[in-house]
mmCIF file of C-alpha atoms and ligand atoms in Angstrom:
data_model
loop_
_atom_site.group_PDB
_atom_site.id
_atom_site.type_symbol
_atom_site.label_atom_id
_atom_site.label_comp_id
_atom_site.label_asym_id
_atom_site.label_seq_id
_atom_site.Cartn_x
_atom_site.Cartn_y
_atom_site.Cartn_z
ATOM 1 C CA UNK I 1 9.340 -17.092 -7.184
ATOM 2 C CA UNK I 2 7.073 -13.958 -7.153
ATOM 3 C CA UNK I 3 6.859 -11.547 -4.437
ATOM 4 C CA UNK I 4 4.576 -8.351 -3.827
ATOM 5 C CA UNK I 5 7.032 -5.880 -2.233
ATOM 6 C CA UNK I 6 5.740 -2.822 -4.327
ATOM 7 C CA UNK I 7 3.198 -2.427 -7.097
ATOM 8 C CA UNK I 8 6.071 -2.492 -9.455
ATOM 9 C CA UNK I 9 6.174 -6.160 -8.898
ATOM 10 C CA UNK I 10 2.984 -6.671 -10.999
ATOM 11 C CA UNK I 11 2.061 -5.590 -14.556
ATOM 12 C CA UNK I 12 -1.479 -4.128 -15.206
ATOM 13 C CA UNK I 13 -2.697 -7.455 -16.859
ATOM 14 C CA UNK I 14 -1.657 -9.097 -13.513
ATOM 15 C CA UNK I 15 -3.453 -6.509 -11.464
ATOM 16 C CA UNK I 16 -6.651 -6.988 -13.516
ATOM 17 C CA UNK I 17 -6.308 -10.906 -13.350
ATOM 18 C CA UNK I 18 -6.076 -10.637 -9.666
ATOM 19 C CA UNK I 19 -9.119 -8.490 -9.647
ATOM 20 C CA UNK I 20 -11.236 -10.836 -11.770
ATOM 21 C CA UNK I 21 -10.088 -13.754 -9.325
ATOM 22 C CA UNK I 22 -11.207 -11.533 -6.281
ATOM 23 C CA UNK I 23 -14.560 -11.090 -7.683
ATOM 24 C CA UNK I 24 -14.991 -14.545 -8.431
ATOM 25 C CA UNK I 25 -13.730 -15.519 -4.789
ATOM 26 C CA UNK I 26 -16.096 -12.838 -3.507
ATOM 27 C CA UNK I 27 -19.264 -14.041 -5.220
ATOM 28 C CA UNK I 28 -18.711 -18.041 -5.194
ATOM 29 C CA UNK I 29 -16.465 -18.698 -2.203
ATOM 30 C CA UNK I 30 -17.238 -22.432 -2.328
ATOM 31 C CA UNK I 31 -15.494 -22.858 -5.631
ATOM 32 C CA UNK I 32 -12.155 -21.633 -4.093
ATOM 33 C CA UNK I 33 -12.580 -22.681 -0.388
ATOM 34 C CA UNK I 34 -10.081 -25.526 -0.370
ATOM 35 C CA UNK I 35 -7.357 -24.188 -2.357
ATOM 36 C CA UNK I 36 -5.037 -23.378 0.346
ATOM 37 C CA UNK I 37 -5.574 -26.597 2.566
ATOM 38 C CA UNK I 38 -2.493 -27.555 4.384
ATOM 39 C CA UNK I 39 -0.659 -24.307 3.385
ATOM 40 C CA UNK I 40 0.441 -21.968 6.221
ATOM 41 C CA UNK I 41 0.313 -18.085 5.948
ATOM 42 C CA UNK I 42 3.052 -16.348 8.432
ATOM 43 C CA UNK I 43 1.924 -12.899 9.526
ATOM 44 C CA UNK I 44 5.110 -10.932 10.938
ATOM 45 C CA UNK I 45 3.613 -7.711 12.165
ATOM 46 C CA UNK I 46 6.280 -5.532 13.604
ATOM 47 C CA UNK I 47 3.964 -2.496 13.748
ATOM 48 C CA UNK I 48 0.351 -2.303 14.841
ATOM 49 C CA UNK I 49 -2.283 -3.456 12.704
ATOM 50 C CA UNK I 50 -6.151 -4.224 12.685
ATOM 51 C CA UNK I 51 -7.455 -4.465 9.202
ATOM 52 C CA UNK I 52 -4.164 -5.680 7.303
ATOM 53 C CA UNK I 53 -3.692 -8.334 9.659
ATOM 54 C CA UNK I 54 -6.957 -9.711 10.155
ATOM 55 C CA UNK I 55 -8.073 -9.586 6.805
ATOM 56 C CA UNK I 56 -5.080 -11.710 5.624
ATOM 57 C CA UNK I 57 -5.882 -14.069 8.360
ATOM 58 C CA UNK I 58 -9.533 -14.218 7.276
ATOM 59 C CA UNK I 59 -8.427 -14.716 3.559
ATOM 60 C CA UNK I 60 -6.105 -17.604 4.452
ATOM 61 C CA UNK I 61 -8.666 -19.246 6.695
ATOM 62 C CA UNK I 62 -11.531 -18.903 4.102
ATOM 63 C CA UNK I 63 -9.307 -20.644 1.847
ATOM 64 C CA UNK I 64 -8.923 -23.429 4.306
ATOM 65 C CA UNK I 65 -5.265 -22.552 4.888
ATOM 66 C CA UNK I 66 -3.670 -22.083 8.498
ATOM 67 C CA UNK I 67 -2.118 -18.858 9.937
ATOM 68 C CA UNK I 68 0.871 -18.329 12.502
ATOM 69 C CA UNK I 69 2.818 -15.244 13.373
ATOM 70 C CA UNK I 70 3.154 -12.338 15.722
ATOM 71 C CA UNK I 71 1.519 -8.981 16.253
ATOM 72 C CA UNK I 72 4.007 -7.794 19.181
ATOM 73 C CA UNK I 73 7.353 -8.032 18.040
ATOM 74 C CA UNK I 74 8.559 -7.396 21.620
ATOM 75 C CA UNK I 75 7.753 -10.891 22.289
ATOM 76 C CA UNK I 76 10.231 -12.241 19.599
ATOM 77 C CA UNK I 77 13.930 -12.673 18.928
ATOM 78 C CA UNK I 78 14.025 -8.998 17.447
ATOM 79 C CA UNK I 79 14.520 -7.939 20.910
ATOM 80 C CA UNK I 80 17.726 -9.930 21.269
ATOM 81 C CA UNK I 81 18.841 -8.272 17.907
ATOM 82 C CA UNK I 82 17.974 -11.054 15.278
ATOM 83 C CA UNK I 83 17.832 -9.410 11.598
ATOM 84 C CA UNK I 84 15.180 -9.465 9.275
ATOM 85 C CA UNK I 85 17.576 -11.766 6.976
ATOM 86 C CA UNK I 86 17.619 -14.387 9.590
ATOM 87 C CA UNK I 87 14.032 -14.327 10.311
ATOM 88 C CA UNK I 88 12.943 -14.590 6.953
ATOM 89 C CA UNK I 89 15.279 -17.568 6.478
ATOM 90 C CA UNK I 90 13.767 -19.111 9.641
ATOM 91 C CA UNK I 91 10.214 -18.421 8.662
ATOM 92 C CA UNK I 92 10.707 -20.052 5.240
ATOM 93 C CA UNK I 93 10.844 -23.434 6.924
ATOM 94 C CA UNK I 94 7.674 -22.909 9.126
ATOM 95 C CA UNK I 95 5.307 -21.315 6.599
ATOM 96 C CA UNK I 96 4.306 -21.256 2.758
ATOM 97 C CA UNK I 97 3.903 -17.503 2.386
ATOM 98 C CA UNK I 98 4.855 -14.598 4.520
ATOM 99 C CA UNK I 99 3.106 -10.951 4.888
ATOM 100 C CA UNK I 100 5.220 -8.706 6.597
ATOM 101 C CA UNK I 101 4.465 -5.178 8.098
ATOM 102 C CA UNK I 102 7.658 -2.984 9.531
ATOM 103 C CA UNK I 103 8.464 0.444 10.627
ATOM 104 C CA UNK I 104 11.372 0.742 8.198
ATOM 105 C CA UNK I 105 11.106 1.702 4.440
ATOM 106 C CA UNK I 106 12.250 -1.468 2.413
ATOM 107 C CA UNK I 107 12.116 -4.005 4.989
ATOM 108 C CA UNK I 108 9.628 -6.215 2.783
ATOM 109 C CA UNK I 109 12.215 -6.006 0.078
ATOM 110 C CA UNK I 110 14.969 -7.567 2.513
ATOM 111 C CA UNK I 111 12.433 -10.509 3.610
ATOM 112 C CA UNK I 112 11.960 -11.184 -0.066
ATOM 113 C CA UNK I 113 15.621 -11.530 -0.796
ATOM 114 C CA UNK I 114 16.153 -13.948 2.244
ATOM 115 C CA UNK I 115 13.015 -16.103 2.258
ATOM 116 C CA UNK I 116 12.605 -18.819 -0.025
ATOM 117 C CA UNK I 117 8.703 -18.371 -0.239
ATOM 118 C CA UNK I 118 6.562 -15.468 -1.476
ATOM 119 C CA UNK I 119 6.587 -12.153 0.630
ATOM 120 C CA UNK I 120 3.747 -10.060 0.734
ATOM 121 C CA UNK I 121 4.344 -6.197 1.875
ATOM 122 C CA UNK I 122 1.656 -5.231 4.408
ATOM 123 C CA UNK I 123 3.178 -1.642 4.718
ATOM 124 C CA UNK I 124 6.709 -0.883 5.148
ATOM 125 C CA UNK I 125 7.315 2.408 7.119
ATOM 126 C CA UNK I 126 6.060 5.472 5.369
ATOM 127 C CA UNK I 127 7.013 3.798 1.964
ATOM 128 C CA UNK I 128 4.366 1.822 0.510
ATOM 129 C CA UNK I 129 1.433 -0.398 1.121
ATOM 130 C CA UNK I 130 0.790 -2.242 -2.118
ATOM 131 C CA UNK I 131 -2.211 -4.589 -0.958
ATOM 132 C CA UNK I 132 -4.109 -1.488 0.321
ATOM 133 C CA UNK I 133 -4.114 -0.091 -2.959
ATOM 134 C CA UNK I 134 -5.031 -3.218 -4.818
ATOM 135 C CA UNK I 135 -7.988 -3.008 -2.554
ATOM 136 C CA UNK I 136 -8.669 0.605 -3.245
ATOM 137 C CA UNK I 137 -8.609 0.095 -6.901
ATOM 138 C CA UNK I 138 -10.853 -2.820 -6.879
ATOM 139 C CA UNK I 139 -13.328 -0.815 -4.786
ATOM 140 C CA UNK I 140 -13.612 2.072 -7.388
ATOM 141 C CA UNK I 141 -13.682 -0.366 -10.082
ATOM 142 C CA UNK I 142 -16.720 -2.013 -8.497
ATOM 143 C CA UNK I 143 -18.550 1.221 -7.990
ATOM 144 C CA UNK I 144 -17.396 3.349 -11.141
ATOM 145 C CA UNK I 145 -16.343 0.194 -13.462
ATOM 146 C CA UNK I 146 -13.048 1.942 -14.437
ATOM 147 C CA UNK I 147 -10.396 4.156 -13.033
ATOM 148 C CA UNK I 148 -9.401 5.682 -16.463
ATOM 149 C CA UNK I 149 -10.572 9.483 -16.748
ATOM 150 C CA UNK I 150 -11.631 9.960 -12.985
ATOM 151 C CA UNK I 151 -10.733 12.786 -11.120
ATOM 152 C CA UNK I 152 -9.135 11.299 -7.781
ATOM 153 C CA UNK I 153 -8.413 13.581 -4.740
ATOM 154 C CA UNK I 154 -5.958 12.117 -2.283
ATOM 155 C CA UNK I 155 -6.489 14.390 0.862
ATOM 156 C CA UNK I 156 -4.215 14.516 4.154
ATOM 157 C CA UNK I 157 -0.835 13.483 5.327
ATOM 158 C CA UNK I 158 0.680 12.617 1.951
ATOM 159 C CA UNK I 159 4.003 12.761 3.153
ATOM 160 C CA UNK I 160 4.346 9.999 5.559
ATOM 161 C CA UNK I 161 1.132 8.149 4.682
ATOM 162 C CA UNK I 162 2.224 4.872 2.707
ATOM 163 C CA UNK I 163 -1.537 4.208 1.697
ATOM 164 C CA UNK I 164 -1.431 7.327 0.002
ATOM 165 C CA UNK I 165 1.597 6.681 -1.985
ATOM 166 C CA UNK I 166 0.729 3.345 -3.399
ATOM 167 C CA UNK I 167 -2.774 4.438 -4.156
ATOM 168 C CA UNK I 168 -1.465 7.608 -6.188
ATOM 169 C CA UNK I 169 1.062 5.474 -7.998
ATOM 170 C CA UNK I 170 -1.901 2.870 -9.027
ATOM 171 C CA UNK I 171 -4.346 5.370 -9.768
ATOM 172 C CA UNK I 172 -1.907 7.108 -12.270
ATOM 173 C CA UNK I 173 -0.991 3.597 -13.923
ATOM 174 C CA UNK I 174 -4.641 2.916 -14.625
ATOM 175 C CA UNK I 175 -5.160 6.445 -16.087
ATOM 176 C CA UNK I 176 -7.041 8.316 -13.260
ATOM 177 C CA UNK I 177 -6.080 12.116 -12.817
ATOM 178 C CA UNK I 178 -4.775 12.889 -9.387
ATOM 179 C CA UNK I 179 -5.593 16.018 -7.122
ATOM 180 C CA UNK I 180 -3.266 16.115 -4.091
ATOM 181 C CA UNK I 181 -4.998 18.120 -1.234
ATOM 182 C CA UNK I 182 -2.256 18.355 1.839
ATOM 183 C CA UNK I 183 -1.711 21.029 4.332
ATOM 184 C CA UNK I 184 1.637 22.859 4.057
ATOM 185 C CA UNK I 185 4.565 20.481 4.838
ATOM 186 C CA UNK I 186 2.593 17.317 4.422
ATOM 187 C CA UNK I 187 2.402 17.169 0.748
ATOM 188 C CA UNK I 188 3.194 14.388 -1.533
ATOM 189 C CA UNK I 189 7.192 13.458 -1.290
ATOM 190 C CA UNK I 190 9.452 14.107 -4.121
ATOM 191 C CA UNK I 191 9.987 10.478 -4.947
ATOM 192 C CA UNK I 192 6.451 9.699 -5.711
ATOM 193 C CA UNK I 193 6.234 12.999 -7.703
ATOM 194 C CA UNK I 194 9.058 12.240 -9.767
ATOM 195 C CA UNK I 195 7.695 8.703 -10.497
ATOM 196 C CA UNK I 196 3.924 10.300 -11.329
ATOM 197 C CA UNK I 197 5.982 12.734 -13.727
ATOM 198 C CA UNK I 198 8.569 10.466 -15.211
ATOM 199 C CA UNK I 199 6.865 7.057 -15.360
ATOM 200 C CA UNK I 200 3.245 8.002 -15.739
ATOM 201 C CA UNK I 201 3.558 11.530 -17.248
ATOM 202 C CA UNK I 202 1.556 13.038 -14.726
ATOM 203 C CA UNK I 203 1.700 16.210 -12.855
ATOM 204 C CA UNK I 204 -0.928 16.062 -10.243
ATOM 205 C CA UNK I 205 -2.971 19.373 -9.120
ATOM 206 C CA UNK I 206 -1.690 20.288 -5.870
ATOM 207 C CA UNK I 207 -3.945 22.359 -3.547
ATOM 208 C CA UNK I 208 -4.302 22.856 0.292
ATOM 209 C CA UNK I 209 -7.983 22.726 1.005
ATOM 210 C CA UNK I 210 -10.991 20.485 -0.231
ATOM 211 C CA UNK I 211 -12.921 23.680 -0.716
ATOM 212 C CA UNK I 212 -10.846 24.607 -3.928
ATOM 213 C CA UNK I 213 -11.579 21.128 -5.939
ATOM 214 C CA UNK I 214 -14.332 19.453 -3.938
ATOM 215 C CA UNK I 215 -16.786 19.823 -6.747
ATOM 216 C CA UNK I 216 -14.507 18.337 -9.427
ATOM 217 C CA UNK I 217 -13.784 15.057 -7.773
ATOM 218 C CA UNK I 218 -15.285 11.747 -8.829
ATOM 219 C CA UNK I 219 -13.088 9.985 -5.685
ATOM 220 C CA UNK I 220 -12.230 11.759 -2.443
ATOM 221 C CA UNK I 221 -9.650 9.614 -0.700
ATOM 222 C CA UNK I 222 -8.780 10.893 2.750
ATOM 223 C CA UNK I 223 -5.880 9.829 4.882
ATOM 224 C CA UNK I 224 -5.121 10.360 8.682
ATOM 225 C CA UNK I 225 -2.156 12.252 10.129
ATOM 226 C CA UNK I 226 0.448 9.752 10.595
ATOM 227 C CA UNK I 227 1.430 11.192 14.114
ATOM 228 C CA UNK I 228 3.641 8.371 14.899
ATOM 229 C CA UNK I 229 5.933 9.118 11.731
ATOM 230 C CA UNK I 230 5.997 13.073 11.822
ATOM 231 C CA UNK I 231 9.620 14.117 12.675
ATOM 232 C CA UNK I 232 10.303 16.698 15.662
ATOM 233 C CA UNK I 233 10.215 19.641 12.996
ATOM 234 C CA UNK I 234 6.535 19.135 12.418
ATOM 235 C CA UNK I 235 4.337 21.130 14.648
ATOM 236 C CA UNK I 236 1.768 18.321 15.398
ATOM 237 C CA UNK I 237 -0.755 20.706 17.315
ATOM 238 C CA UNK I 238 -0.724 22.941 14.389
ATOM 239 C CA UNK I 239 -1.584 20.144 11.791
ATOM 240 C CA UNK I 240 -3.832 18.217 13.889
ATOM 241 C CA UNK I 241 -7.375 18.656 12.747
ATOM 242 C CA UNK I 242 -6.278 21.003 10.011
ATOM 243 C CA UNK I 243 -8.424 19.122 7.395
ATOM 244 C CA UNK I 244 -11.833 17.412 7.842
ATOM 245 C CA UNK I 245 -14.157 15.911 5.622
ATOM 246 C CA UNK I 246 -17.611 16.252 6.713
ATOM 247 C CA UNK I 247 -21.468 16.846 5.604
ATOM 248 C CA UNK I 248 -20.887 20.387 4.975
ATOM 249 C CA UNK I 249 -17.913 19.925 2.590
ATOM 250 C CA UNK I 250 -19.661 17.089 0.823
ATOM 251 C CA UNK I 251 -22.590 19.444 0.089
ATOM 252 C CA UNK I 252 -20.569 20.637 -2.845
ATOM 253 C CA UNK I 253 -19.283 17.255 -3.982
ATOM 254 C CA UNK I 254 -20.436 15.275 -6.883
ATOM 255 C CA UNK I 255 -23.660 13.122 -6.173
ATOM 256 C CA UNK I 256 -22.167 10.064 -7.640
ATOM 257 C CA UNK I 257 -18.833 10.772 -6.029
ATOM 258 C CA UNK I 258 -17.318 8.130 -3.748
ATOM 259 C CA UNK I 259 -15.482 8.755 -0.207
ATOM 260 C CA UNK I 260 -12.673 6.479 0.498
ATOM 261 C CA UNK I 261 -10.454 5.858 3.797
ATOM 262 C CA UNK I 262 -7.878 3.259 4.059
ATOM 263 C CA UNK I 263 -8.893 3.253 8.081
ATOM 264 C CA UNK I 264 -8.155 3.755 10.804
ATOM 265 C CA UNK I 265 -9.973 7.220 10.896
ATOM 266 C CA UNK I 266 -9.168 9.714 13.732
ATOM 267 C CA UNK I 267 -10.695 13.208 13.353
ATOM 268 C CA UNK I 268 -10.276 13.828 9.674
ATOM 269 C CA UNK I 269 -13.385 12.052 8.184
ATOM 270 C CA UNK I 270 -16.651 12.625 10.068
ATOM 271 C CA UNK I 271 -19.020 9.919 11.379
ATOM 272 C CA UNK I 272 -21.934 12.033 10.146
ATOM 273 C CA UNK I 273 -20.850 10.816 6.574
ATOM 274 C CA UNK I 274 -21.250 7.001 7.532
ATOM 275 C CA UNK I 275 -24.803 6.924 6.157
ATOM 276 C CA UNK I 276 -24.110 9.004 3.080
ATOM 277 C CA UNK I 277 -24.369 6.636 -0.090
ATOM 278 C CA UNK I 278 -21.086 8.073 -1.240
ATOM 279 C CA UNK I 279 -19.209 6.694 1.634
ATOM 280 C CA UNK I 280 -17.234 3.681 0.566
ATOM 281 C CA UNK I 281 -14.763 3.139 3.329
ATOM 282 C CA UNK I 282 -16.120 0.314 5.042
ATOM 283 C CA UNK I 283 -16.711 -1.545 1.533
ATOM 284 C CA UNK I 284 -13.106 -0.825 0.871
ATOM 285 C CA UNK I 285 -12.212 -2.881 4.200
ATOM 286 C CA UNK I 286 -14.543 -5.720 3.398
ATOM 287 C CA UNK I 287 -12.963 -5.630 -0.043
ATOM 288 C CA UNK I 288 -9.702 -6.504 1.291
ATOM 289 C CA UNK I 289 -10.529 -10.140 1.906
ATOM 290 C CA UNK I 290 -11.372 -11.061 -1.426
ATOM 291 C CA UNK I 291 -8.335 -9.270 -2.764
ATOM 292 C CA UNK I 292 -5.941 -10.734 -0.309
ATOM 293 C CA UNK I 293 -7.531 -14.447 -0.943
ATOM 294 C CA UNK I 294 -6.613 -13.743 -4.729
ATOM 295 C CA UNK I 295 -3.259 -12.573 -3.899
ATOM 296 C CA UNK I 296 -2.337 -15.312 -1.669
ATOM 297 C CA UNK I 297 -3.324 -18.065 -4.013
ATOM 298 C CA UNK I 298 -2.099 -16.322 -7.027
ATOM 299 C CA UNK I 299 1.696 -15.762 -5.469
ATOM 300 C CA UNK I 300 1.790 -19.333 -4.481
ATOM 301 C CA UNK I 301 0.899 -20.517 -7.779
ATOM 302 C CA UNK I 302 -2.289 -22.311 -6.775
ATOM 303 C CA UNK I 303 -4.217 -20.172 -9.507
ATOM 304 C CA UNK I 304 -2.423 -20.548 -12.795
ATOM 305 C CA UNK I 305 -2.412 -17.923 -15.423
ATOM 306 C CA UNK I 306 -2.884 -15.112 -13.177
ATOM 307 C CA UNK I 307 0.694 -14.198 -12.772
ATOM 308 C CA UNK I 308 2.552 -14.499 -16.129
ATOM 309 C CA UNK I 309 5.669 -12.228 -16.704
ATOM 310 C CA UNK I 310 7.272 -10.221 -13.831
ATOM 311 C CA UNK I 311 7.636 -6.507 -15.175
ATOM 312 C CA UNK I 312 11.459 -6.016 -15.972
ATOM 313 C CA UNK I 313 13.375 -3.704 -13.415
ATOM 314 C CA UNK I 314 16.865 -2.262 -13.822
ATOM 315 C CA UNK I 315 18.835 -2.933 -10.461
ATOM 316 C CA UNK I 316 22.542 -2.336 -9.736
ATOM 317 C CA UNK I 317 24.904 -2.419 -7.160
ATOM 318 C CA UNK I 318 25.785 0.854 -5.433
ATOM 319 C CA UNK I 319 28.306 2.103 -2.834
ATOM 320 C CA UNK I 320 26.446 5.065 -1.796
ATOM 321 C CA UNK I 321 24.487 4.933 1.531
ATOM 322 C CA UNK I 322 20.806 5.710 1.298
ATOM 323 C CA UNK I 323 19.936 9.406 2.471
ATOM 324 C CA UNK I 324 16.753 8.055 4.040
ATOM 325 C CA UNK I 325 17.372 7.615 7.723
ATOM 326 C CA UNK I 326 14.176 5.307 8.010
ATOM 327 C CA UNK I 327 15.415 3.146 5.130
ATOM 328 C CA UNK I 328 16.372 -0.497 6.281
ATOM 329 C CA UNK I 329 19.755 -0.211 4.480
ATOM 330 C CA UNK I 330 20.709 2.195 7.376
ATOM 331 C CA UNK I 331 19.752 -0.059 10.020
ATOM 332 C CA UNK I 332 20.584 -3.517 9.043
ATOM 333 C CA UNK I 333 24.152 -3.078 7.755
ATOM 334 C CA UNK I 334 24.926 -6.631 6.164
ATOM 335 C CA UNK I 335 22.689 -5.571 3.271
ATOM 336 C CA UNK I 336 23.848 -5.031 -0.138
ATOM 337 C CA UNK I 337 23.268 -1.164 -1.293
ATOM 338 C CA UNK I 338 21.263 -1.273 -4.434
ATOM 339 C CA UNK I 339 19.666 1.261 -6.839
ATOM 340 C CA UNK I 340 16.951 1.153 -9.442
ATOM 341 C CA UNK I 341 17.123 3.101 -12.787
ATOM 342 C CA UNK I 342 14.057 4.214 -14.552
ATOM 343 C CA UNK I 343 14.119 5.779 -17.848
ATOM 344 C CA UNK I 344 11.114 8.281 -18.348
ATOM 345 C CA UNK I 345 12.155 11.539 -20.017
ATOM 346 C CA UNK I 346 15.211 11.883 -17.676
ATOM 347 C CA UNK I 347 17.124 8.962 -16.131
ATOM 348 C CA UNK I 348 16.231 8.731 -12.446
ATOM 349 C CA UNK I 349 18.148 6.584 -9.940
ATOM 350 C CA UNK I 350 16.571 5.655 -6.834
ATOM 351 C CA UNK I 351 17.263 3.390 -3.556
ATOM 352 C CA UNK I 352 15.972 0.035 -4.379
ATOM 353 C CA UNK I 353 14.753 -0.530 -1.231
ATOM 354 C CA UNK I 354 12.708 2.614 -0.221
ATOM 355 C CA UNK I 355 12.478 4.462 -3.449
ATOM 356 C CA UNK I 356 14.309 7.671 -2.374
ATOM 357 C CA UNK I 357 15.879 9.664 -5.005
ATOM 358 C CA UNK I 358 19.641 9.589 -5.324
ATOM 359 C CA UNK I 359 21.036 12.922 -4.245
HETATM 360 C C1 NCD D 1 -3.054 2.324 6.847
HETATM 361 C C2 NCD D 1 -1.542 1.888 7.132
HETATM 362 O O1 NCD D 1 -1.248 1.029 8.137
HETATM 363 O O2 NCD D 1 -0.732 2.334 6.357
HETATM 364 N N1 NCD D 1 -4.137 1.371 7.361
HETATM 365 C C3 NCD D 1 -4.282 0.053 6.777
HETATM 366 O O3 NCD D 1 -3.516 -0.793 6.728
HETATM 367 N N2 NCD D 1 -5.715 0.122 6.380
HETATM 368 C C4 NCD D 1 -3.357 3.739 7.059
HETATM 369 C C5 NCD D 1 -2.919 4.383 8.239
HETATM 370 O O4 NCD D 1 -2.696 3.728 9.392
HETATM 371 O O5 NCD D 1 -3.327 5.492 8.330
#
């Protein structure tokens, strides 16, 4: 059974195959339209969503499959204390594939452990958002033909933004050069920086403002401030509005650069850029549908030769509690504690659920 919990679940070859299938589906939908007939996608959304849920539903219905699920966990047995494990076991009997979004890191991994059907992570807390990263890479490749060698600036709340984490790791995997632009206190967390360094051999340039690097960037990827995830130690008033991409900043950017944003935007990306030919954010949200169509059909095994060999992972049992209070293992206590080991230039141990580094 293949799942997409993080992008570590796919090889680069498989990602390229998914992009190929998505491009085919995008240009000639009729060829694939019936592929999910009589199949059901369960959308389990414990956190708010517009694009992710609707584009998954649109993807499934365009393949003639059906959808069921919830967008308000308050109306489900979660309020009675039902665990993710039991919900996963239940939904296995009601659907053929699951997409789950949850406020706790590692939650999609729990679903994947207990469901007997493929599980896709639609965003787990401030950890990862792998399907957004696939959409992002696909959008870059459609405009620029490749990621390798591009200078990719990721700006904003890099600490708590899950889309930023998955995007950075996937850009590095495909040979893009990262520049991180973040206000003090909102820089990329150590677990992402360690992976970039140990697995991809990359130490990103880190600056605080656009002005320092804007003229060097091929891709400018903006993220909103994740206000709902900020701990009380961060002064929201101080960081709110501390970064803004607008026409004045873009005057100094390359004429063929591209502006990206996972959306929703709040006040970090000016509306005055919407008609700039470099703006690619609405294209990005449109590309979410063919990417999710390709993913659903590949994970359900309806398209052969897309998913070949799962990447090898080194997982072992652990007795130590994860240090991340937002990790699912600190909330659902029946879970086995597990760690994953990477062998880069140094041996790195992380929580297998949320990626947090062992202390
Ligand atoms: C992102 C998310 O939910 O992580 N949105 C999305 O899925 N396109 C980004 C965000 O909320 O900032």
